[in-house]
Amino acid sequence: MSCRHNALFLHFSRIVENFWTKALCQLLPDNKLVSVYAVDELQWLLKQLTPFKKVIDDYGLIGNVQEYVQPLVIDRNTSSCHTEVASHSERRSLLGFRQLLSLTIEVLILWKILCEHQFHVITGLLSIQTRSSLAVTSLCNIVLSGQQLCADLITCLVRHYLGDNAATTVLCKELRDCCPSLFSVDDANTTKATEMIEEVRHLPPCSARTEILSEAVKLLKMGIQKISLPMICQLLYEVDYVEGIVDLALERAERDDTRLLAVMAYRNYCGENDVFAQEAFARRKDAYKCIIDTLDRLMNDQKISSTADLLNPSKDLIIRKVLESKDELANVAIFKWLLDNDFSNVVLQSKSPFLESFLHRCVEEGGSSRYLDLLWRFHERNDDHVKAARLLYQLAQRETDAFDIQRRVAYLSQAAVCVQSAGPQVDKDIELHDLVLEIRDKLDVAQIQLAARLAKLFSSSY
């Protein structure tokens, strides 16, 4: 590397050496997050870095960006081969340095702005997990890989001034001018959308209110991967726009797994050893969690107010929108939530194309008889009486303590009814005819066992 290259890196390192590997804030015992550096200290650091960057730009010490993106084409037979490779490597290194310097300045400016607007108050809007993470993150890590942390901080900063349009306008302009990498057009759209959501708090239910919220969600979708989804969903919940929560969560899940790695791994039972599939699963799960958390909150609010289930249209709306979507894993998440909350009837009534495969998967993975029970009911509702009969027969044959002889008789009786409903198909299919005979034989035996048991219980009671 040339002396110029090394000198630029050396000068930068001397400026930031006392800050680079240290955390920018600390968490106090009362969980308040405070900045380690005051505004004047940050200002001093910026006064060193900003002129340094200006000199580099004014005197072309790094050169034209286009030089760094040109492919390196050299003749390996010439004596200048090694020189060309080294020169190209240095140019790429200098381009990386320019980006590093610019981003460092932007992060420090953002930090200074946060300190000027009561740092501890702004960071108080962060989640506990994010606050804990931020407290141990160095300037180096924030610059190199902390874009999400910066996005969360900007979101909290803007949220702090929601309702004050003048303040948010000034803030957005300052962020766009000083931190263009950290506060993009998508971020500006997010800010505008957040203001729109706050605006409808004071509006009564009407078409205009719904239209504003719909437009806000459209703006949020543009930068869906940069927004703090839980925070936005919280705002939408507060203004009772749960369909927006579903739209954003499904959009986030789709954008976070554009190659459908999680979906393919789920369908093929092969995600355990695939790191990329696992990461896609985790990202999708985080998105779906916003929907599930909303449903849980609706249920809790309903319990507190003692409202009947029929009077909870928001819950029904969320479930319907997800089950009508083409997102299989979102459907699965809702199925699980419904079953965990004893809404099996809602599961069976759904028209989701993913329900049968979900129930089959649960049975194959060794799920309880509950899933077999749901599966035969599913087939019966869809007039597939033969499949329902086979599953009922399978249920009755299970060796389990989950149900007694009375339940076995009920299953076999229902299986016989399902077979009868199959009509002429029984006479044409020899295998099915044999199944009918087996069901009847087993039913006769089970009924005798049940009668004997009841007689024994009756006699022992006297």
Short mmCIF file of C-alpha atoms in Angstrom, two decimals:
data_model
loop_
_atom_site.label_atom_id
_atom_site.label_comp_id
_atom_site.label_asym_id
_atom_site.label_seq_id
_atom_site.Cartn_x
_atom_site.Cartn_y
_atom_site.Cartn_z
CA MET A 1 0.00 0.00 0.00
CA SER A 2 1.13 3.55 -0.71
CA CYS A 3 2.16 6.14 1.86
CA ARG A 4 -1.00 8.13 1.06
CA HIS A 5 -3.19 5.11 1.82
CA ASN A 6 -1.46 4.38 5.12
CA ALA A 7 -1.40 8.04 6.14
CA LEU A 8 -5.17 8.40 5.71
CA PHE A 9 -5.87 5.34 7.85
CA LEU A 10 -3.31 6.42 10.44
CA HIS A 11 -4.73 9.92 10.77
CA PHE A 12 -8.27 8.56 11.15
CA SER A 13 -7.18 6.07 13.80
CA ARG A 14 -5.43 8.79 15.80
CA ILE A 15 -8.59 10.91 15.84
CA VAL A 16 -10.94 8.14 16.99
CA GLU A 17 -8.56 5.98 19.05
CA ASN A 18 -10.06 7.04 22.40
CA PHE A 19 -13.63 6.43 21.22
CA TRP A 20 -13.52 3.61 18.69
CA THR A 21 -13.72 0.52 20.90
CA LYS A 22 -15.70 2.05 23.76
CA ALA A 23 -19.46 1.99 24.28
CA LEU A 24 -21.18 5.29 23.57
CA CYS A 25 -23.68 4.92 26.40
CA GLN A 26 -24.21 3.13 29.68
CA LEU A 27 -27.17 1.60 31.47
CA LEU A 28 -27.75 2.97 34.96
CA PRO A 29 -29.13 0.83 37.83
CA ASP A 30 -32.58 2.35 37.29
CA ASN A 31 -32.48 1.09 33.65
CA LYS A 32 -31.99 4.61 32.34
CA LEU A 33 -29.67 4.76 29.34
CA VAL A 34 -27.35 7.77 29.27
CA SER A 35 -24.69 8.89 26.82
CA VAL A 36 -21.09 8.51 27.92
CA TYR A 37 -20.09 11.58 25.92
CA ALA A 38 -21.49 15.08 26.21
CA VAL A 39 -22.43 17.26 23.25
CA ASP A 40 -19.20 19.29 23.44
CA GLU A 41 -17.07 16.11 23.34
CA LEU A 42 -18.93 14.86 20.29
CA GLN A 43 -18.64 18.30 18.72
CA TRP A 44 -14.86 18.23 19.24
CA LEU A 45 -14.60 14.85 17.56
CA LEU A 46 -16.73 16.02 14.63
CA LYS A 47 -14.52 19.11 14.25
CA GLN A 48 -11.60 16.75 13.68
CA LEU A 49 -13.33 14.36 11.30
CA THR A 50 -15.43 16.74 9.18
CA PRO A 51 -12.51 18.92 7.96
CA PHE A 52 -10.51 15.73 7.37
CA LYS A 53 -13.22 14.45 5.05
CA LYS A 54 -13.48 17.84 3.35
CA VAL A 55 -9.76 17.87 2.59
CA ILE A 56 -9.99 14.36 1.14
CA ASP A 57 -12.89 15.39 -1.10
CA ASP A 58 -11.52 18.81 -2.09
CA TYR A 59 -8.07 17.52 -3.05
CA GLY A 60 -9.22 14.24 -4.55
CA LEU A 61 -7.05 12.17 -2.24
CA ILE A 62 -9.16 9.12 -2.91
CA GLY A 63 -10.14 9.80 -6.50
CA ASN A 64 -13.15 9.07 -8.64
CA VAL A 65 -15.54 6.42 -7.32
CA GLN A 66 -15.91 4.98 -10.83
CA GLU A 67 -12.29 3.86 -10.70
CA TYR A 68 -13.09 1.45 -7.91
CA VAL A 69 -15.97 -0.33 -9.53
CA GLN A 70 -14.23 -1.03 -12.84
CA PRO A 71 -13.33 -4.71 -13.29
CA LEU A 72 -9.64 -5.41 -13.13
CA VAL A 73 -8.42 -6.64 -16.53
CA ILE A 74 -4.71 -7.35 -16.73
CA ASP A 75 -2.33 -9.36 -18.82
CA ARG A 76 -0.77 -11.92 -16.52
CA ASN A 77 2.18 -12.28 -18.87
CA THR A 78 3.31 -8.69 -18.42
CA SER A 79 5.77 -7.52 -15.80
CA SER A 80 3.27 -4.97 -14.49
CA CYS A 81 0.84 -7.67 -13.32
CA HIS A 82 1.64 -7.41 -9.60
CA THR A 83 1.70 -3.62 -9.72
CA GLU A 84 -1.78 -3.49 -11.28
CA VAL A 85 -3.21 -5.91 -8.72
CA ALA A 86 -1.74 -3.92 -5.83
CA SER A 87 -3.00 -0.64 -7.26
CA HIS A 88 -6.50 -1.99 -7.73
CA SER A 89 -6.51 -3.42 -4.20
CA GLU A 90 -5.47 -0.05 -2.79
CA ARG A 91 -8.19 1.79 -4.68
CA ARG A 92 -10.83 -0.54 -3.30
CA SER A 93 -9.42 -0.13 0.20
CA LEU A 94 -9.60 3.65 -0.12
CA LEU A 95 -13.20 3.46 -1.26
CA GLY A 96 -13.99 1.43 1.84
CA PHE A 97 -12.17 4.02 3.92
CA ARG A 98 -14.27 6.84 2.46
CA GLN A 99 -17.45 4.96 3.38
CA LEU A 100 -16.10 4.27 6.87
CA LEU A 101 -15.25 7.93 7.43
CA SER A 102 -18.61 9.16 6.14
CA LEU A 103 -20.60 6.70 8.21
CA THR A 104 -18.59 7.47 11.35
CA ILE A 105 -19.39 11.17 10.96
CA GLU A 106 -23.08 10.42 10.42
CA VAL A 107 -23.28 8.20 13.51
CA LEU A 108 -21.61 10.87 15.65
CA ILE A 109 -23.95 13.56 14.31
CA LEU A 110 -26.94 11.35 15.10
CA TRP A 111 -25.58 10.79 18.60
CA LYS A 112 -25.12 14.53 19.08
CA ILE A 113 -28.70 15.17 17.95
CA LEU A 114 -29.95 12.54 20.41
CA CYS A 115 -28.00 14.19 23.23
CA GLU A 116 -29.45 17.58 22.31
CA HIS A 117 -32.96 16.14 22.62
CA GLN A 118 -32.63 14.41 26.01
CA PHE A 119 -30.85 11.16 25.24
CA HIS A 120 -32.26 9.27 28.23
CA VAL A 121 -35.84 10.18 27.29
CA ILE A 122 -35.43 9.14 23.65
CA THR A 123 -33.76 5.83 24.51
CA GLY A 124 -36.45 5.18 27.10
CA LEU A 125 -38.74 4.43 24.16
CA LEU A 126 -36.51 1.54 23.06
CA SER A 127 -37.29 -2.02 24.07
CA ILE A 128 -35.42 -3.37 27.10
CA GLN A 129 -33.53 -5.80 24.86
CA THR A 130 -32.40 -3.03 22.49
CA ARG A 131 -31.33 -0.82 25.39
CA SER A 132 -29.24 -3.61 26.87
CA SER A 133 -27.65 -4.28 23.49
CA LEU A 134 -26.92 -0.61 22.89
CA ALA A 135 -25.23 -0.24 26.28
CA VAL A 136 -22.50 -2.72 25.34
CA THR A 137 -22.09 -1.74 21.69
CA SER A 138 -18.97 0.21 20.79
CA LEU A 139 -18.73 3.05 18.29
CA CYS A 140 -16.90 0.66 15.98
CA ASN A 141 -19.75 -1.86 15.99
CA ILE A 142 -22.42 0.79 15.56
CA VAL A 143 -20.60 2.18 12.52
CA LEU A 144 -19.84 -1.19 10.94
CA SER A 145 -22.98 -3.18 11.74
CA GLY A 146 -25.37 -1.07 13.79
CA GLN A 147 -27.68 0.25 11.10
CA GLN A 148 -30.70 -1.33 12.78
CA LEU A 149 -29.79 0.26 16.12
CA CYS A 150 -29.50 3.64 14.41
CA ALA A 151 -32.86 3.10 12.71
CA ASP A 152 -34.47 2.28 16.08
CA LEU A 153 -32.95 5.39 17.64
CA ILE A 154 -34.21 7.59 14.81
CA THR A 155 -37.67 6.05 15.12
CA CYS A 156 -37.73 6.81 18.84
CA LEU A 157 -36.47 10.34 18.26
CA VAL A 158 -39.24 11.07 15.77
CA ARG A 159 -41.83 9.31 17.91
CA HIS A 160 -40.90 11.54 20.85
CA TYR A 161 -42.03 14.57 18.86
CA LEU A 162 -45.10 13.07 17.21
CA GLY A 163 -47.96 15.50 17.25
CA ASP A 164 -45.59 18.45 16.87
CA ASN A 165 -45.42 18.70 13.09
CA ALA A 166 -43.03 21.64 13.15
CA ALA A 167 -40.52 19.78 15.30
CA THR A 168 -40.68 16.58 13.26
CA THR A 169 -40.28 18.52 10.01
CA VAL A 170 -37.14 20.24 11.31
CA LEU A 171 -35.76 16.97 12.66
CA CYS A 172 -36.38 15.11 9.41
CA LYS A 173 -34.66 17.83 7.40
CA GLU A 174 -31.66 17.81 9.73
CA LEU A 175 -31.40 14.02 9.57
CA ARG A 176 -31.70 13.95 5.78
CA ASP A 177 -29.04 16.64 5.41
CA CYS A 178 -26.57 15.33 7.98
CA CYS A 179 -27.22 11.57 8.03
CA PRO A 180 -28.29 10.60 4.50
CA SER A 181 -27.06 7.02 4.91
CA LEU A 182 -28.88 6.54 8.20
CA PHE A 183 -32.03 8.47 7.31
CA SER A 184 -33.10 7.64 3.77
CA VAL A 185 -36.21 8.39 1.74
CA ASP A 186 -37.77 5.25 3.22
CA ASP A 187 -37.09 6.61 6.69
CA ALA A 188 -38.73 9.89 5.75
CA ASN A 189 -41.76 7.94 4.50
CA THR A 190 -41.86 6.05 7.78
CA THR A 191 -41.82 9.31 9.69
CA LYS A 192 -44.63 10.69 7.56
CA ALA A 193 -46.64 7.50 8.05
CA THR A 194 -46.12 7.63 11.81
CA GLU A 195 -47.38 11.21 11.86
CA MET A 196 -50.46 10.13 9.90
CA ILE A 197 -51.17 7.38 12.42
CA GLU A 198 -50.90 9.88 15.27
CA GLU A 199 -53.16 12.27 13.38
CA VAL A 200 -56.11 9.85 13.32
CA ARG A 201 -56.13 9.49 17.11
CA HIS A 202 -58.30 12.58 17.23
CA LEU A 203 -60.65 11.49 14.44
CA PRO A 204 -63.90 9.57 15.00
CA PRO A 205 -64.45 6.33 13.06
CA CYS A 206 -65.11 7.36 9.46
CA SER A 207 -64.01 6.64 5.90
CA ALA A 208 -61.47 9.49 5.99
CA ARG A 209 -59.81 7.96 9.04
CA THR A 210 -59.55 4.55 7.36
CA GLU A 211 -58.16 6.13 4.21
CA ILE A 212 -55.43 7.94 6.14
CA LEU A 213 -54.41 4.74 7.91
CA SER A 214 -54.41 2.82 4.64
CA GLU A 215 -52.09 5.40 3.07
CA ALA A 216 -49.85 5.27 6.13
CA VAL A 217 -49.49 1.50 5.78
CA LYS A 218 -48.62 1.89 2.09
CA LEU A 219 -45.83 4.30 3.02
CA LEU A 220 -44.56 1.92 5.70
CA LYS A 221 -44.44 -0.96 3.23
CA MET A 222 -41.95 0.98 1.08
CA GLY A 223 -39.33 0.71 3.80
CA ILE A 224 -40.71 -2.32 5.59
CA GLN A 225 -37.29 -3.85 6.32
CA LYS A 226 -36.02 -0.71 8.04
CA ILE A 227 -38.93 0.04 10.35
CA SER A 228 -39.24 -1.10 13.94
CA LEU A 229 -42.16 -3.42 13.28
CA PRO A 230 -43.21 -4.04 16.92
CA MET A 231 -43.25 -0.31 17.59
CA ILE A 232 -45.33 0.48 14.50
CA CYS A 233 -47.72 -2.37 15.28
CA GLN A 234 -48.16 -0.95 18.76
CA LEU A 235 -49.20 2.39 17.24
CA LEU A 236 -51.62 0.71 14.84
CA TYR A 237 -53.13 -1.29 17.69
CA GLU A 238 -53.70 1.88 19.67
CA VAL A 239 -55.71 3.36 16.78
CA ASP A 240 -57.57 0.06 16.23
CA TYR A 241 -56.23 -0.66 12.75
CA VAL A 242 -55.35 -4.32 13.10
CA GLU A 243 -55.59 -5.05 9.37
CA GLY A 244 -52.58 -2.79 8.96
CA ILE A 245 -50.65 -4.95 11.43
CA VAL A 246 -51.39 -8.05 9.35
CA ASP A 247 -50.44 -6.32 6.09
CA LEU A 248 -47.11 -5.09 7.45
CA ALA A 249 -46.21 -8.37 9.16
CA LEU A 250 -46.90 -10.42 6.03
CA GLU A 251 -44.99 -7.92 3.89
CA ARG A 252 -42.02 -8.07 6.25
CA ALA A 253 -42.04 -11.88 6.24
CA GLU A 254 -42.08 -11.94 2.45
CA ARG A 255 -39.29 -9.37 2.07
CA ASP A 256 -37.14 -11.12 4.66
CA ASP A 257 -37.38 -14.43 2.79
CA THR A 258 -37.63 -13.53 -0.88
CA ARG A 259 -36.16 -16.89 -1.92
CA LEU A 260 -38.75 -18.76 0.17
CA LEU A 261 -36.02 -20.74 1.93
CA ALA A 262 -38.08 -21.14 5.09
CA VAL A 263 -41.17 -22.26 3.18
CA MET A 264 -39.28 -24.85 1.13
CA ALA A 265 -37.48 -26.15 4.21
CA TYR A 266 -40.79 -26.48 6.03
CA ARG A 267 -42.41 -28.37 3.18
CA ASN A 268 -39.44 -30.69 2.71
CA TYR A 269 -38.68 -31.27 6.41
CA CYS A 270 -35.08 -30.22 5.83
CA GLY A 271 -34.46 -26.99 7.71
CA GLU A 272 -32.57 -28.30 10.75
CA ASN A 273 -29.12 -28.35 9.15
CA ASP A 274 -29.55 -25.42 6.79
CA VAL A 275 -28.22 -22.24 8.40
CA PHE A 276 -29.81 -19.96 5.80
CA ALA A 277 -33.19 -21.65 6.16
CA GLN A 278 -32.98 -21.32 9.94
CA GLU A 279 -32.21 -17.62 9.62
CA ALA A 280 -35.16 -17.20 7.26
CA PHE A 281 -37.37 -19.08 9.74
CA ALA A 282 -36.24 -16.78 12.55
CA ARG A 283 -36.93 -13.63 10.54
CA ARG A 284 -40.37 -14.85 9.53
CA LYS A 285 -41.13 -15.85 13.10
CA ASP A 286 -40.28 -12.33 14.29
CA ALA A 287 -42.71 -10.89 11.75
CA TYR A 288 -45.51 -13.32 12.64
CA LYS A 289 -44.93 -12.61 16.33
CA CYS A 290 -46.40 -9.14 15.81
CA ILE A 291 -49.65 -10.77 14.66
CA ILE A 292 -49.67 -13.32 17.48
CA ASP A 293 -48.88 -10.65 20.08
CA THR A 294 -51.79 -8.59 18.79
CA LEU A 295 -54.15 -11.56 19.09
CA ASP A 296 -52.92 -12.24 22.63
CA ARG A 297 -53.45 -8.63 23.56
CA LEU A 298 -56.96 -8.65 22.12
CA MET A 299 -57.74 -11.76 24.15
CA ASN A 300 -56.36 -10.19 27.32
CA ASP A 301 -58.30 -6.98 26.75
CA GLN A 302 -61.40 -9.06 26.16
CA LYS A 303 -60.94 -10.95 29.43
CA ILE A 304 -60.44 -7.72 31.35
CA SER A 305 -63.59 -6.18 29.89
CA SER A 306 -65.51 -9.50 30.08
CA THR A 307 -66.64 -9.08 26.49
CA ALA A 308 -68.23 -12.04 24.72
CA ASP A 309 -66.16 -13.64 21.97
CA LEU A 310 -68.74 -12.72 19.36
CA LEU A 311 -68.08 -9.06 20.12
CA ASN A 312 -64.42 -9.20 19.12
CA PRO A 313 -64.40 -8.38 15.39
CA SER A 314 -60.73 -7.34 15.44
CA LYS A 315 -59.63 -10.87 16.34
CA ASP A 316 -61.81 -12.37 13.62
CA LEU A 317 -60.50 -9.85 11.09
CA ILE A 318 -56.86 -10.72 11.82
CA ILE A 319 -57.51 -14.45 11.59
CA ARG A 320 -59.48 -14.12 8.37
CA LYS A 321 -56.87 -11.92 6.67
CA VAL A 322 -54.02 -14.28 7.51
CA LEU A 323 -55.90 -17.43 6.51
CA GLU A 324 -56.88 -15.80 3.22
CA SER A 325 -53.24 -14.97 2.48
CA LYS A 326 -50.86 -17.10 0.41
CA ASP A 327 -48.29 -17.19 3.22
CA GLU A 328 -48.24 -20.83 4.32
CA LEU A 329 -46.09 -20.27 7.41
CA ALA A 330 -48.32 -17.41 8.54
CA ASN A 331 -51.30 -19.75 8.19
CA VAL A 332 -49.46 -22.34 10.28
CA ALA A 333 -48.72 -19.76 12.98
CA ILE A 334 -52.42 -18.87 13.17
CA PHE A 335 -53.49 -22.54 13.23
CA LYS A 336 -51.21 -23.13 16.20
CA TRP A 337 -52.49 -20.05 18.01
CA LEU A 338 -56.10 -21.05 17.43
CA LEU A 339 -55.52 -24.58 18.71
CA ASP A 340 -53.55 -23.34 21.72
CA ASN A 341 -56.49 -21.10 22.58
CA ASP A 342 -59.17 -23.78 22.04
CA PHE A 343 -60.55 -22.39 18.80
CA SER A 344 -60.47 -25.69 16.92
CA ASN A 345 -63.88 -24.94 15.42
CA VAL A 346 -62.43 -21.83 13.76
CA VAL A 347 -59.60 -23.94 12.33
CA LEU A 348 -62.05 -26.41 10.80
CA GLN A 349 -64.26 -23.67 9.40
CA SER A 350 -61.38 -21.96 7.63
CA LYS A 351 -60.99 -22.27 3.87
CA SER A 352 -57.20 -22.19 4.07
CA PRO A 353 -55.55 -24.39 1.43
CA PHE A 354 -52.81 -25.21 3.95
CA LEU A 355 -54.97 -26.75 6.66
CA GLU A 356 -54.92 -30.36 5.50
CA SER A 357 -51.12 -30.45 5.08
CA PHE A 358 -50.72 -28.81 8.51
CA LEU A 359 -52.88 -31.43 10.23
CA HIS A 360 -51.16 -34.28 8.37
CA ARG A 361 -47.79 -32.89 9.41
CA CYS A 362 -48.86 -32.71 13.06
CA VAL A 363 -50.01 -36.34 12.93
CA GLU A 364 -46.80 -37.48 11.21
CA GLU A 365 -44.67 -35.70 13.80
CA GLY A 366 -46.29 -37.74 16.54
CA GLY A 367 -48.92 -35.25 17.60
CA SER A 368 -51.67 -36.23 19.98
CA SER A 369 -54.93 -37.88 18.93
CA ARG A 370 -56.34 -34.38 18.89
CA TYR A 371 -54.86 -33.80 15.43
CA LEU A 372 -56.28 -37.04 14.05
CA ASP A 373 -59.60 -36.01 15.50
CA LEU A 374 -59.37 -32.65 13.73
CA LEU A 375 -58.26 -34.30 10.51
CA TRP A 376 -61.25 -36.62 10.23
CA ARG A 377 -63.57 -33.74 11.00
CA PHE A 378 -61.84 -31.75 8.27
CA HIS A 379 -62.40 -34.55 5.73
CA GLU A 380 -65.99 -34.95 6.82
CA ARG A 381 -66.67 -31.23 6.35
CA ASN A 382 -65.23 -31.52 2.86
CA ASP A 383 -67.41 -34.56 2.05
CA ASP A 384 -64.41 -36.88 1.85
CA HIS A 385 -66.18 -39.55 3.89
CA VAL A 386 -63.79 -42.41 3.10
CA LYS A 387 -60.75 -40.54 4.42
CA ALA A 388 -62.74 -39.53 7.49
CA ALA A 389 -63.76 -43.16 8.11
CA ARG A 390 -60.16 -44.39 7.80
CA LEU A 391 -58.93 -41.78 10.27
CA LEU A 392 -61.70 -42.57 12.74
CA TYR A 393 -60.85 -46.25 12.51
CA GLN A 394 -57.18 -45.40 13.05
CA LEU A 395 -58.11 -43.32 16.08
CA ALA A 396 -60.18 -46.12 17.59
CA GLN A 397 -57.25 -48.54 17.17
CA ARG A 398 -54.74 -46.33 18.96
CA GLU A 399 -53.20 -47.71 22.13
CA THR A 400 -53.53 -44.73 24.43
CA ASP A 401 -54.89 -43.72 27.80
CA ALA A 402 -56.18 -40.47 26.36
CA PHE A 403 -59.67 -41.91 25.92
CA ASP A 404 -61.67 -44.90 27.18
CA ILE A 405 -63.80 -47.63 25.58
CA GLN A 406 -66.75 -45.27 25.36
CA ARG A 407 -64.74 -42.92 23.14
CA ARG A 408 -63.63 -45.87 20.99
CA VAL A 409 -67.24 -46.87 20.46
CA ALA A 410 -68.04 -43.29 19.47
CA TYR A 411 -65.19 -43.22 16.94
CA LEU A 412 -66.15 -46.56 15.42
CA SER A 413 -69.81 -45.56 15.26
CA GLN A 414 -68.89 -42.34 13.50
CA ALA A 415 -66.62 -44.29 11.13
CA ALA A 416 -69.54 -46.54 10.23
CA VAL A 417 -71.70 -43.49 9.52
CA CYS A 418 -68.97 -41.95 7.33
CA VAL A 419 -68.61 -45.16 5.33
CA GLN A 420 -72.35 -45.30 4.79
CA SER A 421 -72.22 -41.72 3.52
CA ALA A 422 -69.71 -42.81 0.88
CA GLY A 423 -72.60 -44.57 -0.88
CA PRO A 424 -71.97 -46.67 -4.02
CA GLN A 425 -68.21 -46.21 -3.69
CA VAL A 426 -68.15 -48.97 -1.03
CA ASP A 427 -69.47 -51.65 -3.38
CA LYS A 428 -66.98 -50.80 -6.12
CA ASP A 429 -63.86 -50.82 -3.93
CA ILE A 430 -62.87 -54.21 -2.46
CA GLU A 431 -60.41 -52.66 -0.02
CA LEU A 432 -63.06 -50.25 1.19
CA HIS A 433 -65.55 -53.10 1.53
CA ASP A 434 -63.07 -54.93 3.76
CA LEU A 435 -62.66 -51.77 5.84
CA VAL A 436 -66.43 -51.64 6.36
CA LEU A 437 -66.42 -55.21 7.67
CA GLU A 438 -63.49 -54.47 9.99
CA ILE A 439 -65.20 -51.39 11.36
CA ARG A 440 -68.40 -53.31 12.03
CA ASP A 441 -66.54 -56.18 13.70
CA LYS A 442 -64.53 -53.84 15.89
CA LEU A 443 -67.66 -51.87 16.72
CA ASP A 444 -69.50 -55.03 17.79
CA VAL A 445 -66.61 -56.04 20.06
CA ALA A 446 -66.27 -52.54 21.51
CA GLN A 447 -70.00 -52.31 22.21
CA ILE A 448 -69.92 -55.66 24.03
CA GLN A 449 -66.92 -54.46 26.09
CA LEU A 450 -68.71 -51.22 26.89
CA ALA A 451 -71.90 -53.05 27.90
CA ALA A 452 -69.90 -55.39 30.15
CA ARG A 453 -68.12 -52.47 31.76
CA LEU A 454 -71.36 -50.60 32.38
CA ALA A 455 -72.96 -53.72 33.85
CA LYS A 456 -69.99 -54.17 36.16
CA LEU A 457 -70.19 -50.56 37.29
CA PHE A 458 -73.93 -50.88 37.83
CA SER A 459 -73.59 -54.04 39.93
CA SER A 460 -70.76 -52.61 42.03
CA SER A 461 -72.88 -49.60 42.93
CA TYR A 462 -75.35 -51.84 44.82
#
